[in-house]
mmCIF file of N, CA and C and ligand atoms in Angstrom:
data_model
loop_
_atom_site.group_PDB
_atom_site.id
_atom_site.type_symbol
_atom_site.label_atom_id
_atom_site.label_comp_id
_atom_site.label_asym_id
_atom_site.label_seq_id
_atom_site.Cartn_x
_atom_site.Cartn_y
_atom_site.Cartn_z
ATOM 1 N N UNK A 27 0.838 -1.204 0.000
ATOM 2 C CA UNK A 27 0.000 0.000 0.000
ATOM 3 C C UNK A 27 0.872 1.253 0.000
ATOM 4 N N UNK A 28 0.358 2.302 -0.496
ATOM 5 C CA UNK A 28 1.400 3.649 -1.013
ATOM 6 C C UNK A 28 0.894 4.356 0.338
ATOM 7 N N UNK A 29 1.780 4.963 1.174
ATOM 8 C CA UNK A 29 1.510 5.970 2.622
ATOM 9 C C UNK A 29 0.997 7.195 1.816
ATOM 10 N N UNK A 30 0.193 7.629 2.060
ATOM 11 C CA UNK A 30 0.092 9.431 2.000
ATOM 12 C C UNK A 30 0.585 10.406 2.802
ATOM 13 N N UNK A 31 1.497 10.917 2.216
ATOM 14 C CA UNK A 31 2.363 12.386 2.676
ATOM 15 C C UNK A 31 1.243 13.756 3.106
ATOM 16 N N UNK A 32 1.752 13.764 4.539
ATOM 17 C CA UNK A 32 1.203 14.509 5.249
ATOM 18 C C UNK A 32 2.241 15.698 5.927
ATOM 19 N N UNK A 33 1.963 17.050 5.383
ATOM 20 C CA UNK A 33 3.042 18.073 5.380
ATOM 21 C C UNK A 33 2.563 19.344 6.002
ATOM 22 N N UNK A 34 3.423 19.936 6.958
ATOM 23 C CA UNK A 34 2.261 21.408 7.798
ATOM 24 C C UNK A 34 2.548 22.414 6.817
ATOM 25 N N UNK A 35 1.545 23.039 6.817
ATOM 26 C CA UNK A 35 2.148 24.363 5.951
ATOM 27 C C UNK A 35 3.071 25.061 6.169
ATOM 28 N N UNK A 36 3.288 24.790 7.529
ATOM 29 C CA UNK A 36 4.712 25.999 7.816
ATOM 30 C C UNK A 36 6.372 24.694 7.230
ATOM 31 N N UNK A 37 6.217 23.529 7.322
ATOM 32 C CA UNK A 37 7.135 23.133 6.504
ATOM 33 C C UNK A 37 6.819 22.796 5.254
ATOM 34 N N UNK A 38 6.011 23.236 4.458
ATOM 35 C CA UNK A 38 5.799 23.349 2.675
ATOM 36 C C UNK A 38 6.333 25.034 2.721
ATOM 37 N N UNK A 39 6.041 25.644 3.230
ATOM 38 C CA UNK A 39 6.263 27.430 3.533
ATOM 39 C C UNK A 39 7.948 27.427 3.005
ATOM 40 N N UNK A 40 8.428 26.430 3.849
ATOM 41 C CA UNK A 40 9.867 26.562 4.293
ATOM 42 C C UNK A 40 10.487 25.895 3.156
ATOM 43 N N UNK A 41 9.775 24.828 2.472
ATOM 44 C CA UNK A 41 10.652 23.795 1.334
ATOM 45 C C UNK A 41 10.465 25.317 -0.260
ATOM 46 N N UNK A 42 9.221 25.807 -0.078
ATOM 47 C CA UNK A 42 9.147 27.244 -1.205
ATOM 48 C C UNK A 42 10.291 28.337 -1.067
ATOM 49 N N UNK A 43 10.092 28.515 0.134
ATOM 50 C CA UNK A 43 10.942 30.079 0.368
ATOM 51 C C UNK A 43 12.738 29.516 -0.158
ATOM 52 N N UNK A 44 12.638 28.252 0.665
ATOM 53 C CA UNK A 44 14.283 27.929 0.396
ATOM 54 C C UNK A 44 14.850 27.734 -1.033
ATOM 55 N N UNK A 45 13.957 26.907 -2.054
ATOM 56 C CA UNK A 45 14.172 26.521 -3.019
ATOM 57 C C UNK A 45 13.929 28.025 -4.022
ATOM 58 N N UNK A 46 13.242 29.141 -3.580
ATOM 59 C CA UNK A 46 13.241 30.513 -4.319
ATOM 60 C C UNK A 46 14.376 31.479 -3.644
ATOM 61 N N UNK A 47 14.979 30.939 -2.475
ATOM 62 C CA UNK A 47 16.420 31.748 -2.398
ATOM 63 C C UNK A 47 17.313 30.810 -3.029
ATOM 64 N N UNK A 48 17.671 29.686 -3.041
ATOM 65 C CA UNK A 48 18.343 29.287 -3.749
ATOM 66 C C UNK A 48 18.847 29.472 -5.171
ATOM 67 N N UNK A 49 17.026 29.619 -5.880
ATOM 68 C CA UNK A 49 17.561 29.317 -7.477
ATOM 69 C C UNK A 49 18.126 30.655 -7.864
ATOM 70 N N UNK A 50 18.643 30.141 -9.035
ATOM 71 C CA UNK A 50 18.687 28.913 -9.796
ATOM 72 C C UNK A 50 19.247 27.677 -9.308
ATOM 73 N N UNK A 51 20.003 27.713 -8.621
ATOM 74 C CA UNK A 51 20.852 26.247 -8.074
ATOM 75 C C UNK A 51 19.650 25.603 -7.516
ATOM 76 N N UNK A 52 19.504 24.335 -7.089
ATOM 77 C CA UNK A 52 19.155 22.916 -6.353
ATOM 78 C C UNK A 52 19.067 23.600 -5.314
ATOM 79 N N UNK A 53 18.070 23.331 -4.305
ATOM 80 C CA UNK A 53 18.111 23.564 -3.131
ATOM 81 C C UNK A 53 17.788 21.861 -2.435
ATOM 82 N N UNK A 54 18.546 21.805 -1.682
ATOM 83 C CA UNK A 54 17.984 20.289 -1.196
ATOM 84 C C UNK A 54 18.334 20.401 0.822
ATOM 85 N N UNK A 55 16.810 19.977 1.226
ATOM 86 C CA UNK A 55 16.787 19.769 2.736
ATOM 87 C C UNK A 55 16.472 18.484 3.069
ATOM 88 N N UNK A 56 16.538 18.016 4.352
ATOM 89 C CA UNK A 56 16.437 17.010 4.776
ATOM 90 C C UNK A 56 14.756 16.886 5.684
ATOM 91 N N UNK A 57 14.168 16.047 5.427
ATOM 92 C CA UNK A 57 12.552 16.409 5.853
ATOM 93 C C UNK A 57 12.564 15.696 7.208
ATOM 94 N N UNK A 58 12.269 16.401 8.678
ATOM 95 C CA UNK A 58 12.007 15.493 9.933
ATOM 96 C C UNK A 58 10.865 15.421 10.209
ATOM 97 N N UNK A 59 10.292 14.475 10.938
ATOM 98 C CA UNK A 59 8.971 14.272 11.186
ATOM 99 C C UNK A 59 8.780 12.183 11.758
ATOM 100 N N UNK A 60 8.044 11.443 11.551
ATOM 101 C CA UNK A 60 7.345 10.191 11.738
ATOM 102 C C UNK A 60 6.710 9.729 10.253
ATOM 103 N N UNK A 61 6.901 8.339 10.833
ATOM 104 C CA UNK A 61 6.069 7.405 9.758
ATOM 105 C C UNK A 61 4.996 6.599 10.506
ATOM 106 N N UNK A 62 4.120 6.116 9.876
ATOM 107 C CA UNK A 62 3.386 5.182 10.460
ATOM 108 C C UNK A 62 3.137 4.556 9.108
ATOM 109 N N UNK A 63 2.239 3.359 9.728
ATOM 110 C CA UNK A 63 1.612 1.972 8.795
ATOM 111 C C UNK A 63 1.309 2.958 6.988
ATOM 112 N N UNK A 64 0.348 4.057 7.523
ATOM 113 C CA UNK A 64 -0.490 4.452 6.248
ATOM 114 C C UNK A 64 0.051 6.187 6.134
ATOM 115 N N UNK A 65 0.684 6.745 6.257
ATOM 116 C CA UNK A 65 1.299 7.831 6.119
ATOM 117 C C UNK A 65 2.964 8.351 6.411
ATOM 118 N N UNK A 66 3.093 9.425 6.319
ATOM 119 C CA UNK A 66 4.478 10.237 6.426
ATOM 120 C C UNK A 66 4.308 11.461 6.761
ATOM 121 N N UNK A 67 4.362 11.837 7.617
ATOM 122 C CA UNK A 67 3.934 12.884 8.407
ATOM 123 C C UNK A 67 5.461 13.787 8.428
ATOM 124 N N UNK A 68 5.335 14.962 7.742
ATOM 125 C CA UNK A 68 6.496 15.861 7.948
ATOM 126 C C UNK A 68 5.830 16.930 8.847
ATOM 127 N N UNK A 69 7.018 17.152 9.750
ATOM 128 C CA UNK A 69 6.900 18.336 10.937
ATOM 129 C C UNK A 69 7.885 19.387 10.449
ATOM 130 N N UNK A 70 8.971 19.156 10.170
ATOM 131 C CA UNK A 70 9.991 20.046 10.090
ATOM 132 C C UNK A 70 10.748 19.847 8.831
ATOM 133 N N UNK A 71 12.007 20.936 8.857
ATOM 134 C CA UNK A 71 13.065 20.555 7.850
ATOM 135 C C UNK A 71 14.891 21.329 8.313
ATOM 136 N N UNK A 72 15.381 20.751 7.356
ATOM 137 C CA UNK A 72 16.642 20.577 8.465
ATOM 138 C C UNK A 72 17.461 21.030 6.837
ATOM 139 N N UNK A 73 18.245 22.069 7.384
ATOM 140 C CA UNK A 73 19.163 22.079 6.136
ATOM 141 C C UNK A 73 20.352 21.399 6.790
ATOM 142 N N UNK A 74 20.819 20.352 5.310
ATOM 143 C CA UNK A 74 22.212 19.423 5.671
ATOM 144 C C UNK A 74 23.289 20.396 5.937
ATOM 145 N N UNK A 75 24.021 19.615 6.401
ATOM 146 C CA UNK A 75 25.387 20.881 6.909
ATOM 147 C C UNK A 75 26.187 21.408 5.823
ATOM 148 N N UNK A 76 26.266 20.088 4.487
ATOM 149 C CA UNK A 76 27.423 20.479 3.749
ATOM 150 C C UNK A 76 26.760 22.172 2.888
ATOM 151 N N UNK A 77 25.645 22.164 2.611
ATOM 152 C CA UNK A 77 25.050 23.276 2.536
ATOM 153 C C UNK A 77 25.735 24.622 2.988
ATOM 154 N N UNK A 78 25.749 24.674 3.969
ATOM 155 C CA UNK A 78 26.172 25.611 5.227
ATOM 156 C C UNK A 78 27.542 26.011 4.975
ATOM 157 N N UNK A 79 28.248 24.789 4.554
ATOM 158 C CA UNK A 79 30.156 24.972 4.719
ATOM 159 C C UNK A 79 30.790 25.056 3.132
ATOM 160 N N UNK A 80 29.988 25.067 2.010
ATOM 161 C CA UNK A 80 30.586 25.135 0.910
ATOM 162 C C UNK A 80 30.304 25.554 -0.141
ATOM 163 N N UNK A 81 30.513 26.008 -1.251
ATOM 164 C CA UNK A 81 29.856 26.321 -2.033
ATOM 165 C C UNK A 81 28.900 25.224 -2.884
ATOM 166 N N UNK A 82 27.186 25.964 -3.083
ATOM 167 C CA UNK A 82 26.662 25.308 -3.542
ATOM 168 C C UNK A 82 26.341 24.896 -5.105
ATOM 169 N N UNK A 83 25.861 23.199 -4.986
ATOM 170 C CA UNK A 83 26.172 22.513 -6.508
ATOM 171 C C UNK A 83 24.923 22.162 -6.449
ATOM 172 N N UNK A 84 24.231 21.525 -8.009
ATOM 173 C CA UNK A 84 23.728 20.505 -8.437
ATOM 174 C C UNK A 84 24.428 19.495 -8.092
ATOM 175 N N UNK A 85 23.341 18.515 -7.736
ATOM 176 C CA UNK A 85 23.840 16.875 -8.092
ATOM 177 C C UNK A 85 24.533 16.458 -6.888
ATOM 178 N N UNK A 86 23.618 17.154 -5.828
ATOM 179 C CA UNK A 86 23.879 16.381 -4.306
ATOM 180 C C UNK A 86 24.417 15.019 -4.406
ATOM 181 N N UNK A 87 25.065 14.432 -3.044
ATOM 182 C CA UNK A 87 24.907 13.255 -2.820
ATOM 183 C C UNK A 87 24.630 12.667 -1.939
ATOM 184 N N UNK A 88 23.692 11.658 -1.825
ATOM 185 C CA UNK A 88 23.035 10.966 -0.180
ATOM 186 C C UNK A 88 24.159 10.963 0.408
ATOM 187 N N UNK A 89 25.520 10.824 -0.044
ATOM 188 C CA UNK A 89 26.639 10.269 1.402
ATOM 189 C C UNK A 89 26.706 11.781 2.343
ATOM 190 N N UNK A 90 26.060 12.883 1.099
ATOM 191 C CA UNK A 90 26.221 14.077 2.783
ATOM 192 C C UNK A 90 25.250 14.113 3.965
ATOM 193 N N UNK A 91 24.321 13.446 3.337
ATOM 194 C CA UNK A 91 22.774 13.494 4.065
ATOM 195 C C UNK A 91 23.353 12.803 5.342
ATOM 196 N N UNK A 92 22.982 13.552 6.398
ATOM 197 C CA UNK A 92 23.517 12.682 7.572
ATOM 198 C C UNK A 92 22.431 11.940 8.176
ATOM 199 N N UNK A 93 22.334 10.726 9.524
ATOM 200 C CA UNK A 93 21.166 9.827 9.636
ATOM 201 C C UNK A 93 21.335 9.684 11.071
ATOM 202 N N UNK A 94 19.846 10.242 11.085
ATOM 203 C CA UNK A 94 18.900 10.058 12.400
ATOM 204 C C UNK A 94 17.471 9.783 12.222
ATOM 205 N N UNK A 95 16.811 9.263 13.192
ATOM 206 C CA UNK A 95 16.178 8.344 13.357
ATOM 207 C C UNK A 95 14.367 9.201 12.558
ATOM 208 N N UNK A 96 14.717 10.372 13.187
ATOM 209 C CA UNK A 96 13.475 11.481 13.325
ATOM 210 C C UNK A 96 14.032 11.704 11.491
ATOM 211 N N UNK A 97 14.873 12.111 10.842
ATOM 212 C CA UNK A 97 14.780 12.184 9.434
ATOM 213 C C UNK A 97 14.357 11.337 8.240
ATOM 214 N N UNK A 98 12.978 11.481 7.992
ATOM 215 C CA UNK A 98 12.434 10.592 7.328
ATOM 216 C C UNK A 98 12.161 10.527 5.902
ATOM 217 N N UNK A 99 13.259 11.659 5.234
ATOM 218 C CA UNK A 99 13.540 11.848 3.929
ATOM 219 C C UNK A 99 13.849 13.186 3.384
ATOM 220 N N UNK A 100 14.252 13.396 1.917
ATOM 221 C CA UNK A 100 14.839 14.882 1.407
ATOM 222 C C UNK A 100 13.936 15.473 0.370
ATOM 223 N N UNK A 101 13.567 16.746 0.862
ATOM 224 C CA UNK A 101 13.162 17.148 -0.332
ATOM 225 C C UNK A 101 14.153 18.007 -1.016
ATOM 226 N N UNK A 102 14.147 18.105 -2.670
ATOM 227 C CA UNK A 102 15.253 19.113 -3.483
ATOM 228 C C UNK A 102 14.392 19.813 -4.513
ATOM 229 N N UNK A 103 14.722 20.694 -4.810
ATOM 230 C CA UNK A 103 13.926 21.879 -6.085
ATOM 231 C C UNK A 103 14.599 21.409 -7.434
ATOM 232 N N UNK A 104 13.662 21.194 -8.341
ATOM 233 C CA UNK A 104 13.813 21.265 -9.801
ATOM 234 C C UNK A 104 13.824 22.688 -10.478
ATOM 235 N N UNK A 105 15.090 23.597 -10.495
ATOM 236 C CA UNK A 105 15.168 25.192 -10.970
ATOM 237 C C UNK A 105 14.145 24.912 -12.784
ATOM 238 N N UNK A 106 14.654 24.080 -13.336
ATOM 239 C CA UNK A 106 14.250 23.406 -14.569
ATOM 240 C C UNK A 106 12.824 23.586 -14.627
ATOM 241 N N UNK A 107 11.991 23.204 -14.201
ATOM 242 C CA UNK A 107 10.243 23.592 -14.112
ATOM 243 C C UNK A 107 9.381 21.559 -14.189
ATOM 244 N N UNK A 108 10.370 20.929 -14.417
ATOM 245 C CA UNK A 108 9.390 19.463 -14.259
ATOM 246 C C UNK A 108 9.810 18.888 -12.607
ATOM 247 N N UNK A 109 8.802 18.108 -11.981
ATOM 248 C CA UNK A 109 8.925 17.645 -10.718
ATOM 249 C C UNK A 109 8.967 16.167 -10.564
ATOM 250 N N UNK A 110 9.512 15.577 -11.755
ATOM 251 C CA UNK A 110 9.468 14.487 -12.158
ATOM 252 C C UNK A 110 10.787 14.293 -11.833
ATOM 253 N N UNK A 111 11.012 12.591 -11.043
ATOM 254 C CA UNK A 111 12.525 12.740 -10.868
ATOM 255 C C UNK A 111 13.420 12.246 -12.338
ATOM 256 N N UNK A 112 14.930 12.969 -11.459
ATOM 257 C CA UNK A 112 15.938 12.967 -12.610
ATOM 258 C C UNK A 112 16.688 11.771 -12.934
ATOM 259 N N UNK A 113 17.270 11.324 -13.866
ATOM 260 C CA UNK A 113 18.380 10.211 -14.146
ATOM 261 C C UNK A 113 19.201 10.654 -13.207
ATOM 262 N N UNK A 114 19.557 11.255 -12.355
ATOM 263 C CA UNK A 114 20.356 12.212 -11.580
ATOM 264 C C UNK A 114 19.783 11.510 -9.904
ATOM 265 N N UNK A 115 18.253 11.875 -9.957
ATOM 266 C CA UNK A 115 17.914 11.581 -8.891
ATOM 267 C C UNK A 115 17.691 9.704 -8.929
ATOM 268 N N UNK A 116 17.669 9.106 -9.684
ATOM 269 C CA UNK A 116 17.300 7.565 -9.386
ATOM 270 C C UNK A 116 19.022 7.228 -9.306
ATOM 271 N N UNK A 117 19.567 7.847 -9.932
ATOM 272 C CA UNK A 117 20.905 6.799 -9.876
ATOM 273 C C UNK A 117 21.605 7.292 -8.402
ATOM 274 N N UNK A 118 21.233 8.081 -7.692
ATOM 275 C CA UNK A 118 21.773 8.669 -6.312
ATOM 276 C C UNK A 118 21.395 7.915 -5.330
ATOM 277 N N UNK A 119 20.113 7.101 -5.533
ATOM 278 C CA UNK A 119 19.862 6.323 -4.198
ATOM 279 C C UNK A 119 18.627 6.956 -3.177
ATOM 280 N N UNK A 120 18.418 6.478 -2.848
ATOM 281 C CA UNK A 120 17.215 6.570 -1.972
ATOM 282 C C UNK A 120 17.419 7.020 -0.503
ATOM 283 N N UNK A 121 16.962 8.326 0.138
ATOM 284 C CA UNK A 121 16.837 8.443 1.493
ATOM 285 C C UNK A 121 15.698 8.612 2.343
ATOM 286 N N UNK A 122 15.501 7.750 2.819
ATOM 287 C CA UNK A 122 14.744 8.034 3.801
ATOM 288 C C UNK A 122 13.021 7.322 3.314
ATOM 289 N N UNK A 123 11.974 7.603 3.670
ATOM 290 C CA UNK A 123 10.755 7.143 3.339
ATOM 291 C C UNK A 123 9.841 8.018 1.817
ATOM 292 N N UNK A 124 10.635 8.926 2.068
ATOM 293 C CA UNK A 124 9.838 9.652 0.670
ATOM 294 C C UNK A 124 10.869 10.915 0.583
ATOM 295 N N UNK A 125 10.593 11.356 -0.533
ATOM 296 C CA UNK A 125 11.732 12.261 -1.924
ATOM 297 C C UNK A 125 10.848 13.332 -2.200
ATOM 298 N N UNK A 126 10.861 14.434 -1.963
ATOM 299 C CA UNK A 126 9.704 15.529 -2.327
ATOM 300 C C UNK A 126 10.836 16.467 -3.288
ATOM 301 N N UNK A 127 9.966 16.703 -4.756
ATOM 302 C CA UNK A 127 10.643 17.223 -5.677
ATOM 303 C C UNK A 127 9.913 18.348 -5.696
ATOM 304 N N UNK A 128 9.988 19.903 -6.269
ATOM 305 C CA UNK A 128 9.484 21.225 -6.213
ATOM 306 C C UNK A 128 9.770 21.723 -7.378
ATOM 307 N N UNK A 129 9.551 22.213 -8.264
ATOM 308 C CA UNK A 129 9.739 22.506 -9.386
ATOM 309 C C UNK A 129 9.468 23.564 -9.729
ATOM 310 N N UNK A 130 10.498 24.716 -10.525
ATOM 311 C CA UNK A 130 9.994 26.241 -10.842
ATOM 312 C C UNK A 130 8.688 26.529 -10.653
ATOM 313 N N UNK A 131 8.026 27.593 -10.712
ATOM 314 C CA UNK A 131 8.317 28.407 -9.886
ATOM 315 C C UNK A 131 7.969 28.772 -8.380
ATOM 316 N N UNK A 132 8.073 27.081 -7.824
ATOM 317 C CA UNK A 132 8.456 26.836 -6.595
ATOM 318 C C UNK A 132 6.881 27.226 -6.026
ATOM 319 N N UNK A 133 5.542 26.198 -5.785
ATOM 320 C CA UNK A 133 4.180 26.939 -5.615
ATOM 321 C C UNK A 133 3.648 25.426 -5.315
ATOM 322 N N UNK A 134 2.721 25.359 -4.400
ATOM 323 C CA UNK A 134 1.767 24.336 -3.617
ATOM 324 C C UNK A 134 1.991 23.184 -4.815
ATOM 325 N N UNK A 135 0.993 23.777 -6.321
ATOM 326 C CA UNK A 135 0.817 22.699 -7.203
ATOM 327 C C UNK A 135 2.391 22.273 -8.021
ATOM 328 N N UNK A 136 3.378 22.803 -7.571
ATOM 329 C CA UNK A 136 4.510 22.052 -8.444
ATOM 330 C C UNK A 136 5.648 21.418 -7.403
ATOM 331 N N UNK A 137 4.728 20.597 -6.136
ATOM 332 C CA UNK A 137 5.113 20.337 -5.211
ATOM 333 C C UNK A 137 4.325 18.335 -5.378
ATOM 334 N N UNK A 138 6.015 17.316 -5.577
ATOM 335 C CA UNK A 138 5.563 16.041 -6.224
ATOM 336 C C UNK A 138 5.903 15.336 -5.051
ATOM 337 N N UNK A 139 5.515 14.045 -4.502
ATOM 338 C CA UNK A 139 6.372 13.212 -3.700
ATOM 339 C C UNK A 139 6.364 11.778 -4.356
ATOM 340 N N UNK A 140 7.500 10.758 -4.027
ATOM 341 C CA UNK A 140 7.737 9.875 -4.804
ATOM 342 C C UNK A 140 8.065 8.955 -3.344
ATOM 343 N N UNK A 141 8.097 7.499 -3.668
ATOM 344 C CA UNK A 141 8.585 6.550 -2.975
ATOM 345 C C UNK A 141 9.792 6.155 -3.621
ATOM 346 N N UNK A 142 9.972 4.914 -2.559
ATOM 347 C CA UNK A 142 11.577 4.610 -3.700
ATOM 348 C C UNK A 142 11.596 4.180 -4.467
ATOM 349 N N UNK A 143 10.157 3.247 -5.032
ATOM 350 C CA UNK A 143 9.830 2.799 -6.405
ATOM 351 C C UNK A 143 9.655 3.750 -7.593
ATOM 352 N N UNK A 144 9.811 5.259 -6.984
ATOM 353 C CA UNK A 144 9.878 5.827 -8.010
ATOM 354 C C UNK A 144 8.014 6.233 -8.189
ATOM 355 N N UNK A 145 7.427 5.720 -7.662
ATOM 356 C CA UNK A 145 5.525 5.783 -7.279
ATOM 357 C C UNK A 145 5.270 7.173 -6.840
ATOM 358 N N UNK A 146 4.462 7.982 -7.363
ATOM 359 C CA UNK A 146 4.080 9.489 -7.056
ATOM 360 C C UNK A 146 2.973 9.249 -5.676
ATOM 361 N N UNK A 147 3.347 9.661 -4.912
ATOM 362 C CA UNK A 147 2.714 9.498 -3.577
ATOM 363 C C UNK A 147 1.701 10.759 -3.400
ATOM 364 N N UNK A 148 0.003 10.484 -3.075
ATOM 365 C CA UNK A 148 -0.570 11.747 -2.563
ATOM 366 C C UNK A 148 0.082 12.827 -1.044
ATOM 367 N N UNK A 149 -0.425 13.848 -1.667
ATOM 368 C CA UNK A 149 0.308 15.112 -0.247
ATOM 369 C C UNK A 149 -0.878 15.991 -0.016
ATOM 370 N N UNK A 150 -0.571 15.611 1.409
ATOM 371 C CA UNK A 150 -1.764 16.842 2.291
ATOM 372 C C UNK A 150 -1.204 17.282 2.796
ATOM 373 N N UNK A 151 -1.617 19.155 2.218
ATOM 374 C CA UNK A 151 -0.580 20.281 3.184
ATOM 375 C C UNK A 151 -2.036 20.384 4.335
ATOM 376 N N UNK A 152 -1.537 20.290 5.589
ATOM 377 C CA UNK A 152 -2.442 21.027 6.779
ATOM 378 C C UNK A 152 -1.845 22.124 7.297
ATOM 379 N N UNK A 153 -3.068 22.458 8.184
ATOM 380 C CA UNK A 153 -3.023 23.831 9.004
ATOM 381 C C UNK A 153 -2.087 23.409 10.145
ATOM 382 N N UNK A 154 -2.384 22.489 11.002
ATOM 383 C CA UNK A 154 -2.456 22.034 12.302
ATOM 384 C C UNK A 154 -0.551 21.426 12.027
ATOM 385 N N UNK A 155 -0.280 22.418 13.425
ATOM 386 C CA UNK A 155 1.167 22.043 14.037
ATOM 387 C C UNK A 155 2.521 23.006 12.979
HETATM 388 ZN ZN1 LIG B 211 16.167 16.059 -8.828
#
């Protein structure tokens, strides 16, 4: 069965604003929150460190993504305008329970989530928390 992605608005707020200071470059965060049986519940978001300490690239790699228990996957911005993942993104590997892609010009509807099968997962932005 496919979980449905469950996201607060104040962390969809935060995956927009970041990925529109970023571009044109990739913006990519790390999503915290819980899983259960039938969903994915994002609470927060976490920018990775290498972010912070270097200059920024396309074409992240999971080995920077660091791992804890509460991080339950990454979302990254498509500057490009499709939210479809990349030959880029399948050959990188999989983190975490779900992959949220954002795509120019960075807005509720160009906001995708995927499993690791590569399966477009439904997303509910809420009010609450
Ligand atoms: Zn990508």
């Amino acid at each position: 069965m496919q979980k449905q992605i469950i996201i607060s608005r104040t962390a969809t707020d935060g995956i927009i604003s970041y990925s529109k200071a970023l571009h044109p470059n990739e913006a990519i965060l790390i999503l915290q929150g819980k899983t259960t049986r039938e969903q994915v519940i994002i609470e927060g978001l976490v920018i990775p460190p290498f972010a912070l300490s270097g200059p920024y690239y396309s074409g992240y790699s999971n080995y920077y993504l660091p791992f804890d228990n509460s991080y339950i996957g990454s979302a990254h911005s498509h500057p490009g305008g499709s939210n479809k993942p990349s030959l880029a993104d399948l050959n990188r590997g999989f983190y975490g329970a779900v992959s949220i892609i954002i795509a120019h010009p960075y807005e509720d509807r160009t906001i995708a989530a995927y499993d690791r099968n590569g399966n477009k997962l439904e997303i509910k932005i809420t009010n609450s928390s």
